């Protein structure tokens, strides 16, 4: 490769020039006492119209070989200067922060801004509290599906389709075609519906377990009925079932009383049992709890499990007896939190929900 003497000379002079610029720039960066001066220095040497860029332009007519070498050299110098520039910038910023903290304009002891986190819905709270109390009394938690068959929701609970008691539970029936259900199931268990109460869980559990049985089954239920201050179309119940030898109404009374005392944290809470009718219990009663204003609110239906129901659950009705109850969780929450309209729970109004 042949080197033209003129180009070699220019190369050396220019390389020297860059070394001088570099030295100058380093001194200026080193000297910088604040960020503004540092930025100026950057512009002066490393900016688009800075000294390095200017010098770069001036070797336009240099031979290719020398041009290349000079380019490599300049890039090295630029990198070196940039690194030193950024290091200096960090140092100056640190000094600035320390000064500000010292002057008290940034109080590092102030508590930070808390991120907003959600909280439990009042019904969920009440559900969990009720579960804990029943668990402490030895009950296990069972579950069943919200989409039920006619058999579990009605027939197995001693309510065949001709029975007038079906009218007690206005029902959302599901269209079979929409559900792609197997016809075999319809033949044996009847049409599908949204469960109107949690009582079908009793049957589902008894089919798989023999006494002693002591369960609760909390969950959502649905009724095709008009809403008002104490009735929703969709609400929560908590079912209870205890089956063993020699279970009597006295056992039920003791347990439900203990539950209410704990739940309302009041040893003198007043409850009353009213005679009632459910096809799946005999005798049956309704449980009312006294509200703070002295009036009564119906909280649960209950009774001694009907022998036909034990049979449907494959349990020997001659040997075992049991009690069952179905309590409205929403109504429990209404009394606990003094809420006079059940519909508030489902409107998702944050002004209401934020109170819990
Ligand atoms: C039943 O649903 C029976 N399955 C209860 C039962 C279980 C009886 C086991 C015997 C043995 P009832 O329809 O009364 O019963 O409802 C029970 C409770 O659910 C009521 O006491 C009430 O607290 C609540 N409840 C009923 N309907 C509504 C409604 N539309 N909105 C809110 N809560 C309701």
Coordinates of C-alpha atoms and ligand atoms in Angstrom, one line a residue:
X1 CA 0.0 0.0 0.0
X2 CA 1.5 3.3 -1.0
X3 CA 1.3 6.3 1.3
X4 CA 1.2 9.8 -0.1
X5 CA 3.6 12.0 1.9
X6 CA 1.2 14.9 1.9
X7 CA -1.5 12.8 3.4
X8 CA 0.7 11.2 6.0
X9 CA 1.8 14.7 7.1
X10 CA -1.8 15.9 7.3
X11 CA -2.7 12.8 9.3
X12 CA -0.1 13.5 11.9
X13 CA -1.0 17.1 12.2
X14 CA -4.7 16.3 12.5
X15 CA -4.0 13.5 15.0
X16 CA -2.1 16.0 17.1
X17 CA -4.9 18.5 16.8
X18 CA -7.4 15.9 18.2
X19 CA -5.0 15.1 21.1
X20 CA -5.0 18.8 21.9
X21 CA -8.8 19.1 21.7
X22 CA -9.1 16.0 24.0
X23 CA -6.7 17.5 26.6
X24 CA -8.7 20.8 26.6
X25 CA -12.0 19.0 26.9
X26 CA -10.8 16.8 29.8
X27 CA -9.6 19.9 31.7
X28 CA -12.9 21.7 31.1
X29 CA -15.0 18.7 32.3
X30 CA -12.8 18.3 35.3
X31 CA -13.2 22.0 36.1
X32 CA -17.0 22.0 35.8
X33 CA -18.6 23.0 39.1
X34 CA -22.2 22.7 38.1
X35 CA -24.4 20.9 35.6
X36 CA -25.0 24.0 33.4
X37 CA -21.3 24.5 32.9
X38 CA -20.8 20.8 32.2
X39 CA -23.5 20.8 29.6
X40 CA -21.9 23.8 27.9
X41 CA -18.6 22.0 27.9
X42 CA -20.3 19.0 26.3
X43 CA -21.8 21.1 23.5
X44 CA -18.5 22.9 23.0
X45 CA -16.5 19.7 22.4
X46 CA -18.8 16.8 21.8
X47 CA -22.0 18.5 20.4
X48 CA -23.1 18.5 16.8
X49 CA -21.3 21.7 16.1
X50 CA -18.6 21.1 18.6
X51 CA -14.8 21.2 18.1
X52 CA -14.5 17.5 17.4
X53 CA -17.2 17.5 14.7
X54 CA -15.6 20.6 13.2
X55 CA -12.2 19.0 13.0
X56 CA -13.8 15.9 11.6
X57 CA -15.2 17.8 8.6
X58 CA -11.8 19.2 7.8
X59 CA -10.2 16.0 6.6
X60 CA -12.5 15.7 3.6
X61 CA -9.7 15.4 0.9
X62 CA -7.5 12.9 2.8
X63 CA -6.6 9.6 1.3
X64 CA -8.9 6.7 2.3
X65 CA -6.3 4.9 4.3
X66 CA -5.4 7.9 6.5
X67 CA -9.1 8.9 6.7
X68 CA -10.0 5.5 8.1
X69 CA -7.3 5.5 10.8
X70 CA -8.2 9.0 11.8
X71 CA -11.9 8.0 12.1
X72 CA -11.0 5.2 14.5
X73 CA -8.9 7.5 16.6
X74 CA -11.6 10.2 16.8
X75 CA -14.2 7.6 17.8
X76 CA -11.9 6.4 20.6
X77 CA -11.4 10.0 21.8
X78 CA -15.2 10.6 21.7
X79 CA -16.0 7.5 23.7
X80 CA -13.4 8.3 26.3
X81 CA -14.7 11.9 26.7
X82 CA -18.3 10.8 26.9
X83 CA -17.5 8.3 29.7
X84 CA -15.8 11.0 31.7
X85 CA -18.6 13.4 31.0
X86 CA -21.3 11.0 32.3
X87 CA -19.2 10.2 35.3
X88 CA -18.9 13.8 36.1
X89 CA -22.6 14.4 35.5
X90 CA -23.4 11.7 38.1
X91 CA -21.1 13.2 40.7
X92 CA -22.6 16.7 40.2
X93 CA -26.2 15.3 40.5
X94 CA -25.3 13.5 43.7
X95 CA -23.9 16.6 45.2
X96 CA -27.1 18.4 44.2
X97 CA -29.3 15.8 46.0
X98 CA -27.2 15.9 49.1
X99 CA -27.5 19.7 49.1
X100 CA -31.3 19.6 48.7
X101 CA -31.7 17.0 51.5
X102 CA -29.5 19.2 53.7
X103 CA -31.6 22.2 53.1
X104 CA -34.8 20.3 54.0
X105 CA -36.5 20.7 50.7
X106 CA -36.7 16.9 50.4
X107 CA -37.7 15.2 53.6
X108 CA -36.7 11.7 53.3
X109 CA -38.4 10.8 56.6
X110 CA -41.8 11.7 55.3
X111 CA -44.0 8.6 54.8
X112 CA -44.4 7.6 51.2
X113 CA -47.7 7.7 49.3
X114 CA -49.4 4.4 49.9
X115 CA -50.6 2.5 46.8
X116 CA -54.4 2.0 47.0
X117 CA -55.3 -1.6 47.6
X118 CA -58.8 -3.0 47.6
X119 CA -60.7 -4.6 50.4
X120 CA -63.2 -7.4 50.9
X121 CA -66.8 -7.0 50.0
X122 CA -69.0 -6.9 53.1
X123 CA -70.8 -10.1 52.0
X124 CA -67.4 -11.9 51.6
X125 CA -66.4 -10.6 55.1
X126 CA -69.6 -12.0 56.6
X127 CA -69.2 -15.2 54.8
X128 CA -65.7 -15.7 56.1
X129 CA -66.7 -14.8 59.6
X130 CA -69.6 -17.3 59.6
X131 CA -67.3 -20.0 58.2
X132 CA -64.7 -19.4 60.9
X133 CA -67.4 -19.7 63.6
X134 CA -68.9 -22.9 62.3
X135 CA -65.4 -24.3 61.7
X136 CA -64.6 -23.6 65.4
X137 CA -67.7 -25.7 66.2
X138 CA -66.4 -28.6 64.2
X139 CA -68.3 -28.1 60.9
X140 CA -66.6 -28.7 57.5
X141 CA -67.2 -26.7 54.4
X142 CA -68.9 -28.3 51.4
X143 CA -69.7 -26.9 48.0
X144 CA -72.1 -27.6 45.1
X145 CA -72.7 -26.2 41.7
X146 CA -74.7 -23.0 41.0
X147 CA -76.2 -24.6 37.9
X148 CA -78.2 -27.4 39.3
X149 CA -80.5 -30.2 38.1
X150 CA -84.2 -30.3 39.0
X151 CA -83.5 -33.5 40.9
X152 CA -81.1 -32.0 43.4
X153 CA -82.8 -28.7 43.8
X154 CA -86.3 -30.1 44.1
X155 CA -87.1 -33.8 43.8
X156 CA -84.5 -35.2 46.1
X157 CA -85.6 -32.6 48.7
X158 CA -89.1 -34.1 48.7
X159 CA -90.5 -31.6 46.2
X160 CA -91.7 -33.5 43.1
X161 CA -92.9 -31.4 40.1
X162 CA -96.6 -31.7 41.1
X163 CA -95.9 -30.4 44.6
X164 CA -97.4 -26.9 45.3
X165 CA -94.3 -26.1 47.4
X166 CA -92.3 -25.6 44.2
X167 CA -94.0 -22.2 44.0
X168 CA -92.1 -21.2 47.2
X169 CA -89.0 -20.9 45.0
X170 CA -89.5 -18.9 41.8
X171 CA -87.0 -20.5 39.5
X172 CA -84.7 -19.5 36.6
X173 CA -84.9 -22.5 34.3
X174 CA -82.1 -22.9 31.7
X175 CA -82.8 -23.8 28.1
X176 CA -81.3 -27.2 27.3
X177 CA -80.2 -26.3 23.8
X178 CA -78.1 -23.5 25.1
X179 CA -76.2 -25.8 27.5
X180 CA -75.4 -28.6 25.1
X181 CA -76.4 -31.0 27.9
X182 CA -76.4 -34.8 27.5
X183 CA -80.0 -36.0 27.2
X184 CA -79.1 -38.9 29.5
X185 CA -78.7 -36.4 32.4
X186 CA -82.1 -34.8 31.7
X187 CA -83.8 -38.2 31.9
X188 CA -82.3 -39.0 35.3
X189 CA -81.9 -35.6 36.9
X190 CA -84.5 -33.4 35.1
X191 CA -84.0 -30.0 33.6
X192 CA -81.3 -27.6 34.5
X193 CA -81.8 -24.5 36.6
X194 CA -80.0 -21.9 38.7
X195 CA -80.2 -23.3 42.2
X196 CA -82.8 -21.5 44.3
X197 CA -81.2 -22.4 47.6
X198 CA -78.1 -24.2 48.9
X199 CA -80.1 -27.2 50.1
X200 CA -79.2 -29.4 47.1
X201 CA -75.6 -29.5 48.6
X202 CA -77.2 -31.5 51.4
X203 CA -78.1 -34.3 49.0
X204 CA -74.8 -34.1 47.1
X205 CA -72.8 -34.4 50.3
X206 CA -74.9 -37.3 51.8
X207 CA -74.6 -39.3 48.6
X208 CA -70.9 -39.4 49.2
X209 CA -70.6 -39.4 53.0
X210 CA -72.1 -41.5 55.8
X211 CA -72.9 -40.0 59.2
X212 CA -71.7 -38.5 61.4
X213 CA -72.1 -35.5 59.0
X214 CA -71.5 -31.9 60.2
X215 CA -71.2 -29.5 57.3
X216 CA -71.9 -26.0 56.2
X217 CA -72.3 -25.0 52.5
X218 CA -72.1 -21.3 51.7
X219 CA -72.9 -20.1 48.2
X220 CA -74.8 -18.0 45.7
X221 CA -78.5 -18.7 44.9
X222 CA -81.0 -17.2 42.4
X223 CA -84.7 -16.5 42.4
X224 CA -86.9 -15.2 39.7
X225 CA -88.6 -12.7 41.9
X226 CA -89.2 -8.9 42.2
X227 CA -86.6 -7.1 44.4
X228 CA -87.3 -5.0 47.4
X229 CA -85.4 -3.7 50.4
X230 CA -85.0 -7.3 51.8
X231 CA -85.2 -9.4 48.6
X232 CA -82.7 -9.8 45.8
X233 CA -82.8 -12.0 42.7
X234 CA -79.3 -13.2 43.5
X235 CA -78.1 -13.5 47.0
X236 CA -76.1 -15.7 49.4
X237 CA -77.1 -18.5 51.7
X238 CA -75.2 -20.7 54.1
X239 CA -76.6 -24.2 54.4
X240 CA -76.0 -26.3 57.5
X241 CA -76.4 -30.0 58.0
X242 CA -75.8 -32.2 60.9
X243 CA -76.7 -35.9 60.8
X244 CA -75.8 -38.6 63.4
X245 CA -77.5 -40.8 65.9
X246 CA -79.9 -39.1 68.3
X247 CA -79.7 -35.6 66.9
X248 CA -82.6 -33.5 68.1
X249 CA -84.0 -29.9 67.8
X250 CA -82.2 -29.2 71.1
X251 CA -78.9 -29.7 69.4
X252 CA -79.9 -27.3 66.6
X253 CA -81.1 -24.6 69.0
X254 CA -77.8 -24.8 71.0
X255 CA -75.7 -24.5 67.9
X256 CA -77.6 -21.7 66.2
X257 CA -77.7 -19.8 69.4
X258 CA -74.0 -20.1 69.9
X259 CA -73.4 -19.0 66.3
X260 CA -75.5 -15.9 66.7
X261 CA -73.9 -15.0 70.0
X262 CA -70.4 -15.2 68.5
X263 CA -71.3 -13.6 65.2
X264 CA -73.0 -10.6 66.8
X265 CA -70.6 -10.7 69.8
X266 CA -73.6 -10.4 72.1
X267 CA -74.4 -13.0 74.7
X268 CA -78.0 -11.6 75.0
X269 CA -78.8 -11.6 71.3
X270 CA -82.5 -12.4 70.9
X271 CA -83.6 -15.1 68.4
X272 CA -87.0 -16.8 68.0
X273 CA -88.1 -19.9 66.3
X274 CA -91.4 -19.8 64.5
X275 CA -93.2 -22.9 63.2
X276 CA -93.0 -23.0 59.5
X277 CA -93.2 -25.4 56.5
X278 CA -90.5 -26.9 54.2
X279 CA -91.1 -30.2 52.4
X280 CA -87.6 -31.3 53.3
X281 CA -87.8 -30.8 57.1
X282 CA -90.3 -32.0 59.7
X283 CA -90.9 -30.2 62.0
X284 CA -89.8 -26.9 60.2
X285 CA -89.2 -23.5 61.6
X286 CA -88.1 -20.0 60.7
X287 CA -85.5 -18.2 62.7
X288 CA -85.8 -14.5 63.3
X289 CA -83.2 -12.2 64.9
X290 CA -84.1 -9.0 66.7
X291 CA -82.8 -5.9 64.9
X292 CA -81.3 -2.9 66.8
X293 CA -84.7 -1.0 66.3
X294 CA -86.5 -3.8 68.1
X295 CA -88.2 -5.3 65.1
X296 CA -87.5 -8.9 63.9
X297 CA -85.8 -10.0 60.7
X298 CA -86.2 -13.5 59.2
X299 CA -82.7 -14.9 58.8
X300 CA -83.1 -18.6 58.2
X301 CA -85.3 -21.6 57.5
X302 CA -84.5 -24.8 59.4
X303 CA -85.9 -28.1 60.7
X304 CA -85.3 -31.7 61.3
X305 CA -84.2 -33.5 58.1
X306 CA -87.2 -35.3 56.5
X307 CA -86.7 -39.1 56.3
X308 CA -87.4 -39.0 52.5
X309 CA -84.4 -36.6 52.2
X310 CA -82.1 -38.9 54.2
X311 CA -83.2 -41.7 51.8
X312 CA -82.5 -39.7 48.7
X313 CA -79.0 -39.1 50.2
X314 CA -78.6 -42.9 50.7
X315 CA -78.7 -42.6 54.5
X316 CA -80.5 -45.0 56.9
X317 CA -83.5 -43.0 58.1
X318 CA -84.2 -45.5 60.9
X319 CA -80.8 -45.2 62.4
X320 CA -80.0 -41.5 61.9
X321 CA -81.6 -38.2 62.4
X322 CA -80.4 -34.7 61.6
X323 CA -81.1 -31.0 61.4
X324 CA -80.6 -28.6 58.5
X325 CA -80.8 -24.9 58.1
X326 CA -80.5 -22.3 55.3
X327 CA -79.5 -18.9 56.4
X328 CA -79.5 -15.6 54.3
X329 CA -75.9 -14.2 54.4
X330 CA -77.1 -10.9 53.0
X331 CA -79.6 -10.6 55.8
X332 CA -76.9 -11.4 58.4
X333 CA -74.7 -8.6 56.9
X334 CA -77.7 -6.2 56.9
X335 CA -78.2 -6.7 60.7
X336 CA -74.5 -6.6 61.5
X337 CA -73.8 -3.4 59.5
X338 CA -77.2 -1.8 60.0
X339 CA -78.0 -1.7 56.3
X340 CA -81.7 -1.2 55.5
X341 CA -81.6 -2.1 51.8
X342 CA -80.2 -5.4 50.5
X343 CA -79.8 -3.9 47.0
X344 CA -76.9 -1.7 48.1
X345 CA -74.7 -4.8 48.2
X346 CA -74.9 -5.3 44.5
X347 CA -74.8 -1.8 43.1
X348 CA -71.0 -1.5 43.2
X349 CA -71.3 2.1 44.5
X350 CA -67.9 2.9 45.9
X351 CA -69.4 5.5 48.3
X352 CA -71.1 2.5 49.9
X353 CA -68.4 -0.1 49.6
X354 CA -65.6 2.1 50.9
X355 CA -67.3 2.2 54.3
X356 CA -66.3 -1.4 55.1
Ligands
LIG1 C1 -84.9 -21.9 51.9 O1 -84.3 -21.5 51.0 C2 -84.6 -23.2 52.5 N1 -83.7 -24.0 51.6 C3 -84.0 -23.1 53.9 C4 -83.9 -24.4 54.7 C5 -82.7 -25.1 54.6 C6 -85.0 -24.8 55.4 C7 -82.6 -26.3 55.3 C8 -84.9 -26.0 56.1 C9 -83.7 -26.7 56.1 P1 -86.2 -19.6 52.4 O2 -86.7 -19.5 51.1 O3 -87.0 -19.2 53.5 O4 -85.7 -21.1 52.7 O5 -84.8 -18.9 52.5 C10 -83.9 -19.0 53.6 C11 -83.3 -17.6 53.9 O6 -82.7 -17.0 52.8 C12 -84.3 -16.6 54.4 O7 -84.6 -16.8 55.8 C13 -83.6 -15.3 54.1 O8 -82.7 -15.0 55.1 C14 -82.9 -15.6 52.8 N2 -83.6 -15.2 51.7 C15 -84.7 -15.8 51.1 N3 -85.1 -15.1 50.0 C16 -84.3 -14.1 49.9 C17 -84.1 -13.0 48.9 N4 -84.9 -12.9 47.9 N5 -83.2 -12.1 49.1 C18 -82.3 -12.2 50.2 N6 -82.4 -13.2 51.1 C19 -83.3 -14.1 50.9

